[in-house]
PDB file of C-alpha atoms in Angstrom:
ATOM      1  CA  MET A  17       5.084 -17.420 -10.788  1.00 94.00           C
ATOM      2  CA  VAL A  18       3.418 -14.040 -12.375  1.00 97.00           C
ATOM      3  CA  THR A  19       3.069 -10.514 -11.141  1.00 98.00           C
ATOM      4  CA  LEU A  20      -1.084  -9.737 -11.805  1.00 98.00           C
ATOM      5  CA  VAL A  21      -1.717  -5.806 -12.451  1.00 98.00           C
ATOM      6  CA  VAL A  22      -5.266  -5.534 -11.993  1.00 98.00           C
ATOM      7  CA  ALA A  23      -7.696  -2.738 -13.937  1.00 97.00           C
ATOM      8  CA  THR A  24     -11.411  -1.729 -13.900  1.00 96.00           C
ATOM      9  CA  ALA A  25     -13.139  -0.370 -17.237  1.00 94.00           C
ATOM     10  CA  ALA A  26     -15.309   1.477 -14.583  1.00 92.00           C
ATOM     11  CA  ASP A  27     -12.401   3.685 -13.210  1.00 95.00           C
ATOM     12  CA  PRO A  28     -10.824   6.189 -15.850  1.00 96.00           C
ATOM     13  CA  ALA A  29      -7.476   6.331 -14.115  1.00 96.00           C
ATOM     14  CA  SER A  30      -7.673   2.654 -14.059  1.00 97.00           C
ATOM     15  CA  VAL A  31      -8.256   2.130 -17.671  1.00 97.00           C
ATOM     16  CA  GLY A  32      -6.096   4.745 -18.763  1.00 97.00           C
ATOM     17  CA  PRO A  33      -2.690   3.702 -17.613  1.00 98.00           C
ATOM     18  CA  ALA A  34      -3.785  -0.478 -18.599  1.00 98.00           C
ATOM     19  CA  SER A  35      -4.276   0.699 -22.675  1.00 97.00           C
ATOM     20  CA  SER A  36      -0.925   2.587 -22.246  1.00 98.00           C
ATOM     21  CA  PHE A  37       0.850   0.093 -20.365  1.00 98.00           C
ATOM     22  CA  LEU A  38      -0.771  -2.307 -23.583  1.00 98.00           C
ATOM     23  CA  ALA A  39       0.689   0.022 -25.759  1.00 98.00           C
ATOM     24  CA  MET A  40       4.124  -1.169 -25.190  1.00 97.00           C
ATOM     25  CA  PRO A  41       5.676  -4.016 -27.258  1.00 97.00           C
ATOM     26  CA  GLY A  42       4.962  -7.540 -26.027  1.00 97.00           C
ATOM     27  CA  TRP A  43       1.921  -8.665 -25.229  1.00 97.00           C
ATOM     28  CA  ASN A  44      -0.678 -11.423 -26.083  1.00 96.00           C
ATOM     29  CA  PRO A  45      -4.125 -12.481 -25.393  1.00 96.00           C
ATOM     30  CA  GLY A  46      -4.021 -14.535 -22.277  1.00 95.00           C
ATOM     31  CA  PRO A  47      -6.222 -16.644 -20.296  1.00 90.00           C
ATOM     32  CA  SER A  48      -9.603 -15.959 -19.122  1.00 83.00           C
ATOM     33  CA  ILE A  49     -10.559 -16.635 -15.556  1.00 86.00           C
ATOM     34  CA  ALA A  50     -14.733 -15.545 -15.924  1.00 86.00           C
ATOM     35  CA  ILE A  51     -17.151 -13.538 -17.994  1.00 85.00           C
ATOM     36  CA  GLY A  52     -16.657  -9.746 -17.743  1.00 86.00           C
ATOM     37  CA  MET A  53     -12.805 -10.386 -17.603  1.00 92.00           C
ATOM     38  CA  GLU A  54     -10.343 -10.317 -19.951  1.00 95.00           C
ATOM     39  CA  SER A  55      -6.233 -10.607 -19.380  1.00 97.00           C
ATOM     40  CA  PHE A  56      -3.391 -10.041 -21.862  1.00 97.00           C
ATOM     41  CA  ALA A  57       0.047 -11.378 -21.357  1.00 98.00           C
ATOM     42  CA  ASN A  58       3.565 -10.470 -21.564  1.00 98.00           C
ATOM     43  CA  GLY A  59       6.674 -12.536 -20.508  1.00 96.00           C
ATOM     44  CA  SER A  60       5.656 -13.079 -16.297  1.00 96.00           C
ATOM     45  CA  VAL A  61       3.092 -10.278 -15.681  1.00 98.00           C
ATOM     46  CA  ARG A  62      -0.520  -9.968 -16.792  1.00 98.00           C
ATOM     47  CA  LEU A  63      -3.081  -7.626 -16.713  1.00 98.00           C
ATOM     48  CA  LEU A  64      -6.395  -8.578 -15.626  1.00 97.00           C
ATOM     49  CA  MET A  65      -8.985  -5.942 -17.078  1.00 95.00           C
ATOM     50  CA  HIS A  66     -12.679  -6.377 -14.942  1.00 94.00           C
ATOM     51  CA  GLU A  67     -15.775  -4.449 -15.363  1.00 91.00           C
ATOM     52  CA  ARG A  68     -16.272  -3.767 -11.539  1.00 89.00           C
ATOM     53  CA  SER A  69     -15.331  -1.413  -8.164  1.00 91.00           C
ATOM     54  CA  ILE A  70     -11.864  -1.917  -7.773  1.00 90.00           C
ATOM     55  CA  VAL A  71     -12.512  -3.222  -4.670  1.00 90.00           C
ATOM     56  CA  ALA A  72     -15.397  -5.114  -5.029  1.00 88.00           C
ATOM     57  CA  GLU A  73     -13.273  -8.468  -6.323  1.00 91.00           C
ATOM     58  CA  ASP A  74     -11.686 -10.358  -3.598  1.00 95.00           C
ATOM     59  CA  ASP A  75      -9.611 -13.013  -3.865  1.00 96.00           C
ATOM     60  CA  LEU A  76      -8.258 -12.020  -7.435  1.00 95.00           C
ATOM     61  CA  ASP A  77      -4.746 -14.027  -6.560  1.00 97.00           C
ATOM     62  CA  ARG A  78      -6.395 -17.278  -5.619  1.00 96.00           C
ATOM     63  CA  ARG A  79      -9.085 -17.227  -8.319  1.00 95.00           C
ATOM     64  CA  TRP A  80      -5.941 -16.560 -11.324  1.00 95.00           C
ATOM     65  CA  GLU A  81      -4.614 -19.691  -9.848  1.00 96.00           C
ATOM     66  CA  ALA A  82      -7.474 -21.368  -9.929  1.00 95.00           C
ATOM     67  CA  ALA A  83      -8.269 -20.803 -13.223  1.00 94.00           C
ATOM     68  CA  THR A  84      -4.801 -20.953 -15.016  1.00 95.00           C
ATOM     69  CA  GLY A  85      -2.769 -22.944 -12.961  1.00 95.00           C
ATOM     70  CA  GLU A  86      -0.062 -20.167 -12.460  1.00 96.00           C
ATOM     71  CA  PRO A  87       0.482 -19.035  -9.186  1.00 97.00           C
ATOM     72  CA  VAL A  88       0.559 -14.974  -8.104  1.00 98.00           C
ATOM     73  CA  ASP A  89       3.436 -14.078  -6.836  1.00 97.00           C
ATOM     74  CA  GLU A  90       2.727 -10.169  -5.982  1.00 98.00           C
ATOM     75  CA  VAL A  91      -0.978  -7.930  -7.064  1.00 98.00           C
ATOM     76  CA  ILE A  92      -0.914  -4.319  -8.431  1.00 98.00           C
ATOM     77  CA  PHE A  93      -4.270  -2.158  -8.680  1.00 98.00           C
ATOM     78  CA  LEU A  94      -3.894   1.041 -10.813  1.00 98.00           C
ATOM     79  CA  SER A  95      -7.177   2.951  -9.869  1.00 97.00           C
ATOM     80  CA  ARG A  96      -8.596   6.555  -8.842  1.00 94.00           C
ATOM     81  CA  HIS A  97      -7.300   8.599  -6.475  1.00 92.00           C
ATOM     82  CA  THR A  98     -10.006  11.346  -4.580  1.00 89.00           C
ATOM     83  CA  ALA A  99      -8.879  14.101  -2.096  1.00 86.00           C
ATOM     84  CA  VAL A 100     -10.530  17.087  -0.363  1.00 84.00           C
ATOM     85  CA  SER A 101      -8.051  18.869  -1.882  1.00 87.00           C
ATOM     86  CA  ASN A 102      -8.644  18.289  -5.447  1.00 89.00           C
ATOM     87  CA  ARG A 103      -4.465  18.572  -5.532  1.00 92.00           C
ATOM     88  CA  PRO A 104      -3.143  16.530  -8.749  1.00 96.00           C
ATOM     89  CA  ALA A 105      -1.633  13.518  -7.696  1.00 97.00           C
ATOM     90  CA  LEU A 106       0.704  10.185  -7.812  1.00 98.00           C
ATOM     91  CA  THR A 107       0.201   7.319  -4.944  1.00 98.00           C
ATOM     92  CA  VAL A 108       1.340   4.607  -3.967  1.00 98.00           C
ATOM     93  CA  HIS A 109       0.187   2.752  -0.696  1.00 97.00           C
ATOM     94  CA  PRO A 110      -0.192  -0.769   0.726  1.00 98.00           C
ATOM     95  CA  ILE A 111      -3.541  -2.076   1.215  1.00 97.00           C
ATOM     96  CA  GLY A 112      -6.334  -3.174   4.831  1.00 97.00           C
ATOM     97  CA  VAL A 113      -8.446  -2.232   6.746  1.00 96.00           C
ATOM     98  CA  PRO A 114      -6.599  -3.466  10.462  1.00 96.00           C
ATOM     99  CA  HIS A 115      -9.104  -1.334  12.598  1.00 95.00           C
ATOM    100  CA  ILE A 116     -11.936  -2.276  11.463  1.00 93.00           C
ATOM    101  CA  ARG A 117     -13.696  -4.759  14.091  1.00 92.00           C
ATOM    102  CA  GLU A 118     -16.114  -7.532  13.055  1.00 92.00           C
ATOM    103  CA  GLY A 119     -19.495  -6.225  13.024  1.00 91.00           C
ATOM    104  CA  GLU A 120     -18.524  -2.603  12.016  1.00 91.00           C
ATOM    105  CA  PRO A 121     -19.170  -1.470   8.156  1.00 90.00           C
ATOM    106  CA  LEU A 122     -16.824  -2.030   5.380  1.00 88.00           C
ATOM    107  CA  PRO A 123     -17.228   1.076   3.474  1.00 87.00           C
ATOM    108  CA  GLN A 124     -13.771   0.361   0.670  1.00 87.00           C
ATOM    109  CA  GLY A 125     -13.793  -2.946   0.889  1.00 91.00           C
ATOM    110  CA  GLY A 126     -11.508  -5.772   2.688  1.00 93.00           C
ATOM    111  CA  ARG A 127     -11.864  -7.800   5.768  1.00 94.00           C
ATOM    112  CA  PRO A 128     -12.244  -6.682   9.268  1.00 94.00           C
ATOM    113  CA  CYS A 129      -9.018  -7.145  11.087  1.00 95.00           C
ATOM    114  CA  TRP A 130      -7.137  -7.437   7.859  1.00 96.00           C
ATOM    115  CA  ALA A 131      -3.937  -5.473   6.304  1.00 97.00           C
ATOM    116  CA  GLY A 132      -2.848  -7.813   3.274  1.00 97.00           C
ATOM    117  CA  PRO A 133       1.008  -8.734   3.019  1.00 98.00           C
ATOM    118  CA  PRO A 134       2.498  -5.066   1.602  1.00 98.00           C
ATOM    119  CA  ASN A 135       4.052  -5.380  -1.519  1.00 98.00           C
ATOM    120  CA  PRO A 136       7.883  -4.329  -1.313  1.00 98.00           C
ATOM    121  CA  ARG A 137       7.919  -2.422  -4.028  1.00 98.00           C
ATOM    122  CA  VAL A 138       6.265   0.175  -2.880  1.00 98.00           C
ATOM    123  CA  GLY A 139       9.030   2.256  -1.163  1.00 98.00           C
ATOM    124  CA  PRO A 140      11.642   1.608  -4.235  1.00 98.00           C
ATOM    125  CA  TRP A 141       8.271   2.440  -6.703  1.00 98.00           C
ATOM    126  CA  LEU A 142       7.651   5.668  -4.551  1.00 98.00           C
ATOM    127  CA  ARG A 143      11.265   7.446  -5.390  1.00 98.00           C
ATOM    128  CA  LEU A 144      11.038   5.496  -9.121  1.00 98.00           C
ATOM    129  CA  MET A 145       7.532   7.294  -9.864  1.00 98.00           C
ATOM    130  CA  LYS A 146       8.837  10.772  -8.513  1.00 98.00           C
ATOM    131  CA  LYS A 147      12.149  10.368 -11.528  1.00 98.00           C
ATOM    132  CA  ILE A 148       9.702   9.493 -14.157  1.00 98.00           C
ATOM    133  CA  ALA A 149       7.420  12.334 -13.082  1.00 98.00           C
ATOM    134  CA  GLU A 150      10.310  15.133 -12.905  1.00 98.00           C
ATOM    135  CA  ALA A 151      11.689  13.056 -16.669  1.00 97.00           C
ATOM    136  CA  ASN A 152       7.693  13.987 -18.019  1.00 97.00           C
ATOM    137  CA  GLY A 153       6.715  17.344 -16.825  1.00 97.00           C
ATOM    138  CA  LEU A 154       4.669  16.400 -14.500  1.00 98.00           C
ATOM    139  CA  ILE A 155       6.126  17.847 -11.484  1.00 97.00           C
ATOM    140  CA  PRO A 156       5.475  20.369  -9.837  1.00 97.00           C
ATOM    141  CA  GLU A 157       1.537  20.381 -11.471  1.00 97.00           C
ATOM    142  CA  PHE A 158       1.521  16.990  -9.726  1.00 97.00           C
ATOM    143  CA  GLU A 159       2.214  15.311  -5.853  1.00 97.00           C
ATOM    144  CA  ILE A 160       3.933  12.547  -5.557  1.00 98.00           C
ATOM    145  CA  THR A 161       3.389  10.630  -2.270  1.00 97.00           C
ATOM    146  CA  LEU A 162       2.616   7.205  -0.181  1.00 98.00           C
ATOM    147  CA  GLU A 163      -0.820   7.076   1.236  1.00 97.00           C
ATOM    148  CA  ALA A 164      -1.423   5.178   4.452  1.00 97.00           C
ATOM    149  CA  THR A 165      -2.948   1.352   4.423  1.00 97.00           C
ATOM    150  CA  HIS A 166      -6.891   2.188   4.178  1.00 94.00           C
ATOM    151  CA  HIS A 167      -8.682   0.182   1.782  1.00 94.00           C
ATOM    152  CA  GLY A 168      -9.432  -3.411   0.299  1.00 95.00           C
ATOM    153  CA  PRO A 169     -10.232  -5.239  -1.833  1.00 97.00           C
ATOM    154  CA  VAL A 170      -8.840  -8.744  -0.053  1.00 97.00           C
ATOM    155  CA  VAL A 171      -5.681  -9.858  -1.526  1.00 97.00           C
ATOM    156  CA  ASN A 172      -3.372 -12.702  -0.406  1.00 96.00           C
ATOM    157  CA  THR A 173      -0.416 -12.140  -1.942  1.00 97.00           C
ATOM    158  CA  PRO A 174       2.397  -8.723  -2.097  1.00 98.00           C
ATOM    159  CA  THR A 175       0.209  -6.225  -2.800  1.00 98.00           C
ATOM    160  CA  MET A 176       0.338  -2.319  -3.423  1.00 98.00           C
ATOM    161  CA  PHE A 177      -2.334   0.169  -5.171  1.00 98.00           C
ATOM    162  CA  LEU A 178      -0.875   3.083  -8.092  1.00 98.00           C
ATOM    163  CA  GLU A 179      -3.371   5.712  -8.133  1.00 98.00           C
ATOM    164  CA  ILE A 180      -4.284   8.816 -10.388  1.00 98.00           C
ATOM    165  CA  GLY A 181      -5.634  11.903  -8.093  1.00 95.00           C
ATOM    166  CA  SER A 182      -7.923  13.758  -7.404  1.00 90.00           C
ATOM    167  CA  THR A 183     -10.630  14.517  -9.392  1.00 93.00           C
ATOM    168  CA  GLU A 184     -11.937  13.560 -12.939  1.00 92.00           C
ATOM    169  CA  GLU A 185      -9.973  16.470 -14.992  1.00 93.00           C
ATOM    170  CA  TYR A 186      -6.770  14.277 -13.498  1.00 95.00           C
ATOM    171  CA  TRP A 187      -8.093  10.120 -13.871  1.00 96.00           C
ATOM    172  CA  GLY A 188      -8.442  10.624 -17.437  1.00 95.00           C
ATOM    173  CA  ARG A 189      -5.078  12.572 -18.245  1.00 96.00           C
ATOM    174  CA  GLN A 190      -2.809  10.788 -20.968  1.00 97.00           C
ATOM    175  CA  ASP A 191       0.373  12.161 -19.164  1.00 97.00           C
ATOM    176  CA  ALA A 192       0.025  10.684 -15.941  1.00 97.00           C
ATOM    177  CA  ALA A 193      -1.783   7.210 -17.243  1.00 98.00           C
ATOM    178  CA  GLN A 194       1.664   6.882 -19.522  1.00 98.00           C
ATOM    179  CA  ALA A 195       4.007   7.994 -16.011  1.00 98.00           C
ATOM    180  CA  ILE A 196       2.238   4.717 -14.252  1.00 98.00           C
ATOM    181  CA  ALA A 197       2.513   2.645 -17.249  1.00 98.00           C
ATOM    182  CA  LEU A 198       6.465   3.728 -17.582  1.00 98.00           C
ATOM    183  CA  LEU A 199       6.430   2.881 -14.085  1.00 98.00           C
ATOM    184  CA  LEU A 200       5.120  -0.485 -14.808  1.00 98.00           C
ATOM    185  CA  TRP A 201       7.252  -1.279 -17.367  1.00 98.00           C
ATOM    186  CA  GLU A 202      10.725  -0.385 -15.999  1.00 97.00           C
ATOM    187  CA  GLY A 203       9.605  -1.424 -12.405  1.00 98.00           C
ATOM    188  CA  LEU A 204       8.958  -5.072 -13.688  1.00 98.00           C
ATOM    189  CA  GLY A 205      12.174  -4.616 -15.857  1.00 97.00           C
ATOM    190  CA  LEU A 206      10.090  -6.081 -19.073  1.00 96.00           C
ATOM    191  CA  GLY A 207      12.472  -3.423 -21.163  1.00 88.00           C
ATOM    192  CA  GLY A 208      15.389  -5.538 -19.849  1.00 87.00           C
ATOM    193  CA  GLY A 209      17.168  -6.624 -16.480  1.00 84.00           C
ATOM    194  CA  SER A 210      15.480  -7.412 -13.309  1.00 87.00           C
ATOM    195  CA  GLY A 211      12.866  -4.760 -12.500  1.00 94.00           C
ATOM    196  CA  VAL A 212      12.970  -3.276  -9.124  1.00 96.00           C
ATOM    197  CA  GLY A 213      12.190  -3.164  -5.680  1.00 96.00           C
ATOM    198  CA  ASN A 214      12.269  -7.094  -5.678  1.00 95.00           C
ATOM    199  CA  TRP A 215      12.941  -8.427  -2.183  1.00 96.00           C
ATOM    200  CA  SER A 216      14.944 -11.552  -2.197  1.00 90.00           C
ATOM    201  CA  ARG A 217      17.472 -13.983   0.241  1.00 81.00           C
ATOM    202  CA  GLU A 218      19.892 -11.062  -0.173  1.00 84.00           C
ATOM    203  CA  ASN A 219      17.989  -8.623   1.223  1.00 88.00           C
ATOM    204  CA  ASN A 220      17.551 -11.197   4.861  1.00 89.00           C
ATOM    205  CA  GLY A 221      18.456  -8.753   8.054  1.00 90.00           C
ATOM    206  CA  ASP A 222      17.309  -5.730   6.515  1.00 95.00           C
ATOM    207  CA  ASN A 223      14.985  -3.024   8.004  1.00 96.00           C
ATOM    208  CA  VAL A 224      12.059  -2.538   6.729  1.00 97.00           C
ATOM    209  CA  LEU A 225       9.513   0.772   8.139  1.00 98.00           C
ATOM    210  CA  LEU A 226       6.392   0.090   9.810  1.00 98.00           C
ATOM    211  CA  GLY A 227       5.217   3.587   9.995  1.00 98.00           C
ATOM    212  CA  ILE A 228       2.881   4.405  13.094  1.00 98.00           C
ATOM    213  CA  GLY A 229       0.683   7.463  12.849  1.00 97.00           C
ATOM    214  CA  GLY A 230       0.163  10.835  11.328  1.00 96.00           C
ATOM    215  CA  GLY A 231      -1.730  12.343   8.673  1.00 94.00           C
ATOM    216  CA  HIS A 232      -3.056  10.552   5.668  1.00 94.00           C
ATOM    217  CA  TYR A 233      -0.408  10.910   3.661  1.00 94.00           C
ATOM    218  CA  VAL A 234       2.503   9.941   6.329  1.00 96.00           C
ATOM    219  CA  PRO A 235       4.584  13.301   5.843  1.00 95.00           C
ATOM    220  CA  ARG A 236       7.300  12.031   8.261  1.00 96.00           C
ATOM    221  CA  HIS A 237       7.362   8.756   7.291  1.00 97.00           C
ATOM    222  CA  MET A 238       7.774  10.107   3.470  1.00 96.00           C
ATOM    223  CA  ASP A 239      10.793  12.091   4.861  1.00 96.00           C
ATOM    224  CA  ILE A 240      12.648   8.328   5.329  1.00 97.00           C
ATOM    225  CA  VAL A 241      11.121   6.767   2.732  1.00 97.00           C
ATOM    226  CA  TRP A 242      13.019   9.137  -0.202  1.00 97.00           C
ATOM    227  CA  LYS A 243      16.454   7.945   1.115  1.00 96.00           C
ATOM    228  CA  ASP A 244      17.874   4.991  -1.224  1.00 95.00           C
ATOM    229  CA  GLY A 245      17.698   1.722  -0.131  1.00 94.00           C
ATOM    230  CA  VAL A 246      14.413   1.848   2.619  1.00 97.00           C
ATOM    231  CA  TRP A 247      12.033  -0.780   2.048  1.00 98.00           C
ATOM    232  CA  VAL A 248       8.036   0.292   3.176  1.00 98.00           C
ATOM    233  CA  GLY A 249       5.758  -2.144   4.894  1.00 98.00           C
ATOM    234  CA  HIS A 250       2.106  -0.662   6.383  1.00 98.00           C
ATOM    235  CA  LEU A 251       1.782   2.827   7.146  1.00 98.00           C
ATOM    236  CA  LEU A 252      -1.008   3.365  10.093  1.00 98.00           C
ATOM    237  CA  SER A 253      -2.367   7.004  10.032  1.00 97.00           C
ATOM    238  CA  GLY A 254      -4.713   8.661  13.263  1.00 94.00           C
ATOM    239  CA  TYR A 255      -7.562   7.284  11.780  1.00 93.00           C
ATOM    240  CA  SER A 256      -6.602   3.543  11.874  1.00 94.00           C
ATOM    241  CA  LEU A 257      -5.566   3.817  15.414  1.00 95.00           C
ATOM    242  CA  PRO A 258      -8.345   4.558  17.234  1.00 93.00           C
ATOM    243  CA  MET A 259      -8.014   4.866  21.300  1.00 93.00           C
ATOM    244  CA  GLU A 260     -10.229   5.874  23.766  1.00 86.00           C
ATOM    245  CA  ASP A 261      -9.285   8.588  26.446  1.00 77.00           C
ATOM    246  CA  PRO A 262      -8.264   5.866  29.486  1.00 70.00           C
ATOM    247  CA  ASN A 263      -9.711   8.613  31.905  1.00 66.00           C
ATOM    248  CA  ARG A 264     -13.171   8.378  30.239  1.00 58.00           C
ATOM    249  CA  GLN A 265     -12.815   4.256  30.782  1.00 55.00           C
ATOM    250  CA  LYS A 266     -11.791   1.605  33.299  1.00 53.00           C
ATOM    251  CA  GLY A 267     -10.862  -1.508  33.068  1.00 49.00           C
ATOM    252  CA  GLU A 268     -12.462  -4.592  35.188  1.00 49.00           C
ATOM    253  CA  ASN A 269      -9.965  -4.151  38.307  1.00 46.00           C
ATOM    254  CA  GLY A 270     -10.569  -0.015  38.457  1.00 46.00           C
ATOM    255  CA  GLU A 271      -7.708   0.345  36.999  1.00 49.00           C
ATOM    256  CA  LYS A 272      -7.537   3.033  33.809  1.00 60.00           C
ATOM    257  CA  CYS A 273      -7.301   1.428  30.539  1.00 75.00           C
ATOM    258  CA  ILE A 274      -7.042   2.527  26.913  1.00 87.00           C
ATOM    259  CA  GLY A 275      -9.956   0.899  24.353  1.00 86.00           C
ATOM    260  CA  GLY A 276     -10.041   0.762  21.014  1.00 89.00           C
ATOM    261  CA  ALA A 277      -8.969  -1.426  18.125  1.00 91.00           C
ATOM    262  CA  TRP A 278      -4.954   0.231  17.846  1.00 95.00           C
ATOM    263  CA  LYS A 279      -3.241  -2.676  19.036  1.00 96.00           C
ATOM    264  CA  GLN A 280      -5.345  -4.694  16.812  1.00 96.00           C
ATOM    265  CA  ALA A 281      -4.180  -2.441  13.889  1.00 96.00           C
ATOM    266  CA  ILE A 282      -0.429  -2.535  15.016  1.00 97.00           C
ATOM    267  CA  LYS A 283      -0.289  -6.513  15.622  1.00 97.00           C
ATOM    268  CA  VAL A 284      -2.230  -7.267  12.102  1.00 97.00           C
ATOM    269  CA  SER A 285       0.216  -5.124  10.465  1.00 98.00           C
ATOM    270  CA  TYR A 286       3.098  -6.045  11.837  1.00 98.00           C
ATOM    271  CA  GLU A 287       1.976  -9.477  11.197  1.00 98.00           C
ATOM    272  CA  ALA A 288       1.442  -9.085   7.726  1.00 98.00           C
ATOM    273  CA  THR A 289       4.659  -7.268   7.001  1.00 98.00           C
ATOM    274  CA  LYS A 290       6.784  -9.693   8.400  1.00 97.00           C
ATOM    275  CA  LEU A 291       5.056 -12.026   5.825  1.00 97.00           C
ATOM    276  CA  ALA A 292       5.713  -9.718   2.594  1.00 97.00           C
ATOM    277  CA  PHE A 293       9.446  -9.568   4.475  1.00 97.00           C
ATOM    278  CA  PRO A 294      10.570 -12.624   5.148  1.00 96.00           C
ATOM    279  CA  GLY A 295      14.060 -12.323   6.786  1.00 95.00           C
ATOM    280  CA  GLY A 296      13.635  -8.485   7.127  1.00 96.00           C
ATOM    281  CA  GLU A 297      13.451  -6.385  10.138  1.00 96.00           C
ATOM    282  CA  VAL A 298      10.367  -5.205  10.508  1.00 97.00           C
ATOM    283  CA  ILE A 299      10.978  -1.154  12.774  1.00 98.00           C
ATOM    284  CA  ALA A 300       7.989   0.547  14.133  1.00 98.00           C
ATOM    285  CA  HIS A 301       8.806   4.722  13.134  1.00 98.00           C
ATOM    286  CA  LEU A 302       6.312   6.756  15.537  1.00 97.00           C
ATOM    287  CA  ASP A 303       5.002   9.745  14.584  1.00 96.00           C
ATOM    288  CA  HIS A 304       5.626  10.970  17.920  1.00 93.00           C
ATOM    289  CA  LYS A 305       4.302  14.696  17.275  1.00 93.00           C
ATOM    290  CA  SER A 306       1.185  13.156  16.000  1.00 94.00           C
ATOM    291  CA  PHE A 307       0.272  11.787  19.565  1.00 94.00           C
ATOM    292  CA  LYS A 308      -1.449  13.212  22.733  1.00 92.00           C
ATOM    293  CA  GLY A 309       1.494  11.769  25.811  1.00 92.00           C
ATOM    294  CA  TRP A 310      -0.760   8.999  26.606  1.00 92.00           C
ATOM    295  CA  GLN A 311      -1.314   7.650  23.512  1.00 93.00           C
ATOM    296  CA  LYS A 312       2.699   7.428  22.713  1.00 94.00           C
ATOM    297  CA  ASN A 313       3.194   5.959  26.224  1.00 94.00           C
ATOM    298  CA  ALA A 314       0.567   3.504  25.700  1.00 94.00           C
ATOM    299  CA  ILE A 315       1.514   2.339  21.999  1.00 96.00           C
ATOM    300  CA  THR A 316       5.557   1.995  23.482  1.00 96.00           C
ATOM    301  CA  SER A 317       3.890   0.536  25.848  1.00 95.00           C
ATOM    302  CA  PHE A 318       2.965  -2.378  23.507  1.00 95.00           C
ATOM    303  CA  LEU A 319       5.466  -2.384  21.268  1.00 97.00           C
ATOM    304  CA  THR A 320       7.646  -3.242  23.652  1.00 97.00           C
ATOM    305  CA  GLU A 321       5.235  -6.369  24.899  1.00 96.00           C
ATOM    306  CA  GLU A 322       5.107  -7.256  21.142  1.00 96.00           C
ATOM    307  CA  ASN A 323       9.109  -7.456  20.984  1.00 97.00           C
ATOM    308  CA  ILE A 324       8.238  -4.869  18.069  1.00 97.00           C
ATOM    309  CA  LYS A 325      11.639  -2.460  17.766  1.00 97.00           C
ATOM    310  CA  ILE A 326      11.303   0.801  17.588  1.00 97.00           C
ATOM    311  CA  GLY A 327      13.759   2.952  15.621  1.00 97.00           C
ATOM    312  CA  LYS A 328      14.946   6.497  14.580  1.00 95.00           C
ATOM    313  CA  PRO A 329      14.838   7.696  11.363  1.00 94.00           C
ATOM    314  CA  GLN A 330      18.924   6.588  10.749  1.00 94.00           C
ATOM    315  CA  ASP A 331      17.390   3.102  11.869  1.00 94.00           C
ATOM    316  CA  PHE A 332      16.354   2.693   8.037  1.00 93.00           C
ATOM    317  CA  TYR A 333      19.455   3.517   5.736  1.00 88.00           C
TER     318      TYR A 333
END
């Protein structure tokens, strides 16, 4: 089983960390899987460089195994981050577009009604990223943050994105690239040890946070995730929970109903999180202040119907 780190030459915030990572010891040429792709090997880690948009290369994990015979255990994408605020940031997040229905456009890749298994390293690596950023003088200039689940590409194994934001000035920053490379080096255990954020049988029964509600940077879920030992699954912001006002729509029998793809988004994200954390207990954490009363009641009722436990902050540590 190998870890697949994916970068694209088309993105300075992707190729920068990849180059810094490759400057560390132990790398050798890796197998070739297609024209326009180059790979490198270091222990059980493989770094794959391609030339297309980072969200345009679907099924890289399956394609790697088909070409090399090596099963992929996890995928880590290196990418840029954009934000209206233009604030410099280092971010980490799972991927998927579980709220998009069949036939709807896919502006950032993925597949309708899909969420990839979140990489169990998301929470532990957020905390490690902060330590590395502090040690390398990036804080307070750079914000260290989670992002909500929000784009592709399609991947079938536990996956996460590591991103540098939020403008061209910062995408090419060497100190930010070096921080991401150090995160990969230490987090994957290439410098010795077993790495950071490995989920194993020893974690059976541990609680895993499924974030529901809030803005794109999920601040109330972040308050919990900063605590050591907290595991993180999918994070569904408000825009991934489209809910139609029940006063504007009625069901077949005249009863009020709440339309939208919110149920689909929650169910798909819950199932993907369960898949990524075998033996773990996935618990929903709601950003209550981000919902109107009818929305909160509807979500709570749905979670109860689906036998998804709802937790308080203290349930995760």
